[in-house]
mmCIF file of C-alpha atoms in Angstrom:
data_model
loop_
_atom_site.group_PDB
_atom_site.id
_atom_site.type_symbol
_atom_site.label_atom_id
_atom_site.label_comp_id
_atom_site.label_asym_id
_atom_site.label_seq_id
_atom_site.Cartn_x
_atom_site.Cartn_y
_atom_site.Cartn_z
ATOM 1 C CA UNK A 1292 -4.782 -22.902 -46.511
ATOM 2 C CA UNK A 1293 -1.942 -23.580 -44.478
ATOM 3 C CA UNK A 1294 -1.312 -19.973 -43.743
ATOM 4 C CA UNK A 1295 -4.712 -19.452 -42.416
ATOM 5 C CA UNK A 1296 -4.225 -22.569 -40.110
ATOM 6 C CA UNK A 1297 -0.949 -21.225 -38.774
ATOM 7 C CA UNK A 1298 -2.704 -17.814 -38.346
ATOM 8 C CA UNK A 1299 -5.458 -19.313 -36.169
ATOM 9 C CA UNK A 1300 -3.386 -21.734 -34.446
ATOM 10 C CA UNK A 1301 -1.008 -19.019 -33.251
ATOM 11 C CA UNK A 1302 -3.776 -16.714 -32.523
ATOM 12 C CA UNK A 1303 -5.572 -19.089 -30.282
ATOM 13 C CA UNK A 1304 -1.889 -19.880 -28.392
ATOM 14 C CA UNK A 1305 -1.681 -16.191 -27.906
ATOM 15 C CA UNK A 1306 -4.816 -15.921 -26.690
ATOM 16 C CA UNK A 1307 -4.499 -18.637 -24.247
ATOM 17 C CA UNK A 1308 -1.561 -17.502 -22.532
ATOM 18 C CA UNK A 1309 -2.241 -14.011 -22.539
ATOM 19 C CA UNK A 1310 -5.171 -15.064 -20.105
ATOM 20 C CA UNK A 1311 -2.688 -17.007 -18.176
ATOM 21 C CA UNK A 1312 -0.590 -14.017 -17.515
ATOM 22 C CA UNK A 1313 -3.171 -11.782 -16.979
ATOM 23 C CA UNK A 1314 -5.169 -14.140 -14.482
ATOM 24 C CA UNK A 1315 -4.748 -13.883 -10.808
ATOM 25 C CA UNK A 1316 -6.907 -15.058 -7.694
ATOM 26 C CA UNK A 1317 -8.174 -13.505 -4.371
ATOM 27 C CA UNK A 1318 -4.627 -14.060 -2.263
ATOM 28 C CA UNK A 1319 -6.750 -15.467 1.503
ATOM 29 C CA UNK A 1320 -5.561 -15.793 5.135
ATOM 30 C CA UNK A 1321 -7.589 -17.379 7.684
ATOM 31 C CA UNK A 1322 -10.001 -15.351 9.897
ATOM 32 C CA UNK A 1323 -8.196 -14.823 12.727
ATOM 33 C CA UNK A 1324 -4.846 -14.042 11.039
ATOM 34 C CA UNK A 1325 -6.888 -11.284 9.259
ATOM 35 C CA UNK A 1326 -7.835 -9.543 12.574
ATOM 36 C CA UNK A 1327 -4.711 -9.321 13.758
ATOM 37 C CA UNK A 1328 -2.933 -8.831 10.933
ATOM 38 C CA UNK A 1329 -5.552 -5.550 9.957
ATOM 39 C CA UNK A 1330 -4.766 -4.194 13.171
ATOM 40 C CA UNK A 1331 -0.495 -3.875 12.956
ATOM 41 C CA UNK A 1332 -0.803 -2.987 9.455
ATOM 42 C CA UNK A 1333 -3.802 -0.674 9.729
ATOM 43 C CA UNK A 1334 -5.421 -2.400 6.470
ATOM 44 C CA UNK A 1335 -9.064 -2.716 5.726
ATOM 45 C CA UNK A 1336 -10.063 -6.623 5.418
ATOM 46 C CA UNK A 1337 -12.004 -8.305 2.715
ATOM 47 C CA UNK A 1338 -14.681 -11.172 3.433
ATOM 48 C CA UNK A 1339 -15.545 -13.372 0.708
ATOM 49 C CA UNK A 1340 -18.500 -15.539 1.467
ATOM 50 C CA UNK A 1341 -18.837 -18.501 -1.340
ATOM 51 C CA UNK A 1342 -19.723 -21.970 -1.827
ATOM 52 C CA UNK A 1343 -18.348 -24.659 -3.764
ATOM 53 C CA UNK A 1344 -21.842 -25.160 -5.472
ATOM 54 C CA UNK A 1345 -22.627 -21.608 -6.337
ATOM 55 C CA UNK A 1346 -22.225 -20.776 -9.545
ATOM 56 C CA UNK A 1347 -22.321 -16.737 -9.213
ATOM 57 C CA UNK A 1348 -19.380 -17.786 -6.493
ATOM 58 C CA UNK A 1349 -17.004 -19.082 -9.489
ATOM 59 C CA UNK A 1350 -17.689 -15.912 -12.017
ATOM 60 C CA UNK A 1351 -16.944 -13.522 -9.016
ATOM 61 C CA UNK A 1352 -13.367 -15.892 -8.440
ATOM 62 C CA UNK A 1353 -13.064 -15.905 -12.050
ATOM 63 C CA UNK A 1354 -14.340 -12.558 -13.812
ATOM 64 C CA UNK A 1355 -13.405 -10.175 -10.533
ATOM 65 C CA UNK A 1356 -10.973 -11.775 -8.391
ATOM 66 C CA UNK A 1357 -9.303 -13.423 -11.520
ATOM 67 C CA UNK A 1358 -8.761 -9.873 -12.700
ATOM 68 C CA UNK A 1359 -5.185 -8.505 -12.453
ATOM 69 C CA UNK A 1360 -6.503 -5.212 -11.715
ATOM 70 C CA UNK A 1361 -8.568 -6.349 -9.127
ATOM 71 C CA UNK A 1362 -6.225 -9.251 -7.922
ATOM 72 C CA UNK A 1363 -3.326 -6.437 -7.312
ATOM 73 C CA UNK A 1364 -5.205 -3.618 -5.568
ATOM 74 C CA UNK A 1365 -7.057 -5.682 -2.966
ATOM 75 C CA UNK A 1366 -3.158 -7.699 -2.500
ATOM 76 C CA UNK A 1367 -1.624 -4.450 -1.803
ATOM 77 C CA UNK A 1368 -3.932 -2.655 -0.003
ATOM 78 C CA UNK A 1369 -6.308 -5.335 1.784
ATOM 79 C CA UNK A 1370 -6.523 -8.240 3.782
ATOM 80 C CA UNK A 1371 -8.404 -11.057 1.935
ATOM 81 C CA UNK A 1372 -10.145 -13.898 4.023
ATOM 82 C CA UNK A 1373 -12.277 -16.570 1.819
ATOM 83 C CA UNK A 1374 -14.799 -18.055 3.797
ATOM 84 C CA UNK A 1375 -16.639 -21.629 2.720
ATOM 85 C CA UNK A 1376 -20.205 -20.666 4.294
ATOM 86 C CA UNK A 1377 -21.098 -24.375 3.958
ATOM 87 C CA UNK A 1378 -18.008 -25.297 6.517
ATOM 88 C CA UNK A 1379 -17.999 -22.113 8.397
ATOM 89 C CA UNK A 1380 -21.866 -21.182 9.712
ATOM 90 C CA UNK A 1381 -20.807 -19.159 12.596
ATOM 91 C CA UNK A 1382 -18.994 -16.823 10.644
ATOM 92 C CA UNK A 1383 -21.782 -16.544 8.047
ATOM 93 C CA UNK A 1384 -23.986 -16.136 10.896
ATOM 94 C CA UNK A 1385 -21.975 -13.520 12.716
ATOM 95 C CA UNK A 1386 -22.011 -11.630 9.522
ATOM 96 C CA UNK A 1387 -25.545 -11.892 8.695
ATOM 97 C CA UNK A 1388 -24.504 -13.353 5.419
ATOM 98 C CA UNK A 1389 -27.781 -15.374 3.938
ATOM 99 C CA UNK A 1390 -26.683 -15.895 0.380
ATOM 100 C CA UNK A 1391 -23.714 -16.073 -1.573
ATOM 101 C CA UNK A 1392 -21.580 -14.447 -3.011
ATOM 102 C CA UNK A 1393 -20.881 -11.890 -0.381
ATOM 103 C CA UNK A 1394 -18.680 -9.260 0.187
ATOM 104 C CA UNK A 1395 -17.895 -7.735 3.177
ATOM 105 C CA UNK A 1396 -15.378 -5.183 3.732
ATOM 106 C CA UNK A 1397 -14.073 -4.646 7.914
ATOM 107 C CA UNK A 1398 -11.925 -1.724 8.880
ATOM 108 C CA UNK A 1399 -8.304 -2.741 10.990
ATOM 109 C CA UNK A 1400 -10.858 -3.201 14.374
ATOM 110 C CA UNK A 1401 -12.961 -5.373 12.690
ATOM 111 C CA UNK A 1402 -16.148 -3.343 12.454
ATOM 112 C CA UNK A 1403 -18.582 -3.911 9.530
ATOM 113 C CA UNK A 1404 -18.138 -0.722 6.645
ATOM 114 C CA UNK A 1405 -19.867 -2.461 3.933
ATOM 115 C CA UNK A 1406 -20.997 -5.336 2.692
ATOM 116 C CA UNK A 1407 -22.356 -6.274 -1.004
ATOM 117 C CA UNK A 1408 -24.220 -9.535 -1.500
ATOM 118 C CA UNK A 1409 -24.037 -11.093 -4.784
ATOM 119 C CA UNK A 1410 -21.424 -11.522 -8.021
ATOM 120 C CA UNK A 1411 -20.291 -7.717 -8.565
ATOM 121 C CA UNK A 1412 -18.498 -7.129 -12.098
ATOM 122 C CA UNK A 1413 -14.282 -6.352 -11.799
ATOM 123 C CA UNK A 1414 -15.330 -2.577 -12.856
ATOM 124 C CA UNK A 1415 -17.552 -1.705 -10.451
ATOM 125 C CA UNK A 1416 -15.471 -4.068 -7.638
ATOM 126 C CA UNK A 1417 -12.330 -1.903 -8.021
ATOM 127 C CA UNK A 1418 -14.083 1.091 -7.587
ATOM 128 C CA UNK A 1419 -16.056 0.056 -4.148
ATOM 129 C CA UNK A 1420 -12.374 -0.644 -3.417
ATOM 130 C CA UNK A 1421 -10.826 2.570 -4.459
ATOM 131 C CA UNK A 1422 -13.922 4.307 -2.287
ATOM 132 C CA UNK A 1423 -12.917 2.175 0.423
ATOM 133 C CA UNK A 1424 -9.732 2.397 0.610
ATOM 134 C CA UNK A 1425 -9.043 6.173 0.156
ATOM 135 C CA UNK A 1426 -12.381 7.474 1.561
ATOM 136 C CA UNK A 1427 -12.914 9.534 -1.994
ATOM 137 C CA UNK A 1428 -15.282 9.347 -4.138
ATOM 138 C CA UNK A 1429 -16.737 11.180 -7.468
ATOM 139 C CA UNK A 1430 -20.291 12.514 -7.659
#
């Protein structure tokens, strides 16, 4: 009996922090910073439209942002702005953003390439950033 509690005891502490080292988050600059930032560095910039009451906004932080995959590509290869809809209208508006989550991918001059409303799963996010990013893509 005592075995088995050790067993599940240390399984469940494994389990824990193997989540913790695993889990990142969506690395944000403000707006502005992004534009100018895209331009010298001639990266691609990510829009995140959420809202502190939307639950599909948490499992796209948690689920695809949270993933280390994920987390690493769009760090290394794009700008990341999160945007609080509720605070910032004009942007949403500029945008055409009507719902959140949304995605919205720029290139370095700040022109819309596109934009994906809604939670979208870590597999199929990294991917729409691969496509992005190197301009390839399988048929």
């Amino acid at each position: 009996m005592v075995f088995v509690r050790l067993f599940l005891l240390s399984t469940l502490l494994l389990l824990l922090t193997a989540g913790n080292l695993t889990a990142k988050s969506l690395t944000s600059v403000p707006y502005k910073q992004a534009l100018e930032t895209a331009v010298s560095e001639n990266k691609q910039i990510y829009l995140y439209f959420h809202s502190p009451q939307c639950p599909w906004c948490r499992t796209m932080e948690n689920k695809t942002h949270g993933d280390g995959k994920v987390a690493a590509y769009l760090e290394e290869n794009f700008i990341s702005v999160s945007i609080n809809m509720d605070t910032n209208p004009a942007l949403a508006r500029k945008y055409r953003v009507s719902g959140v989550p949304a995605n919205i991918f720029l290139s370095p001059q700040g022109e819309t390439l596109f934009s994906r409303p809604g939670h979208v799963p870590p597999q199929t996010f990294i991917r729409i950033l691969e496509i992005l990013h190197t301009g390839k893509h399988d048929k």
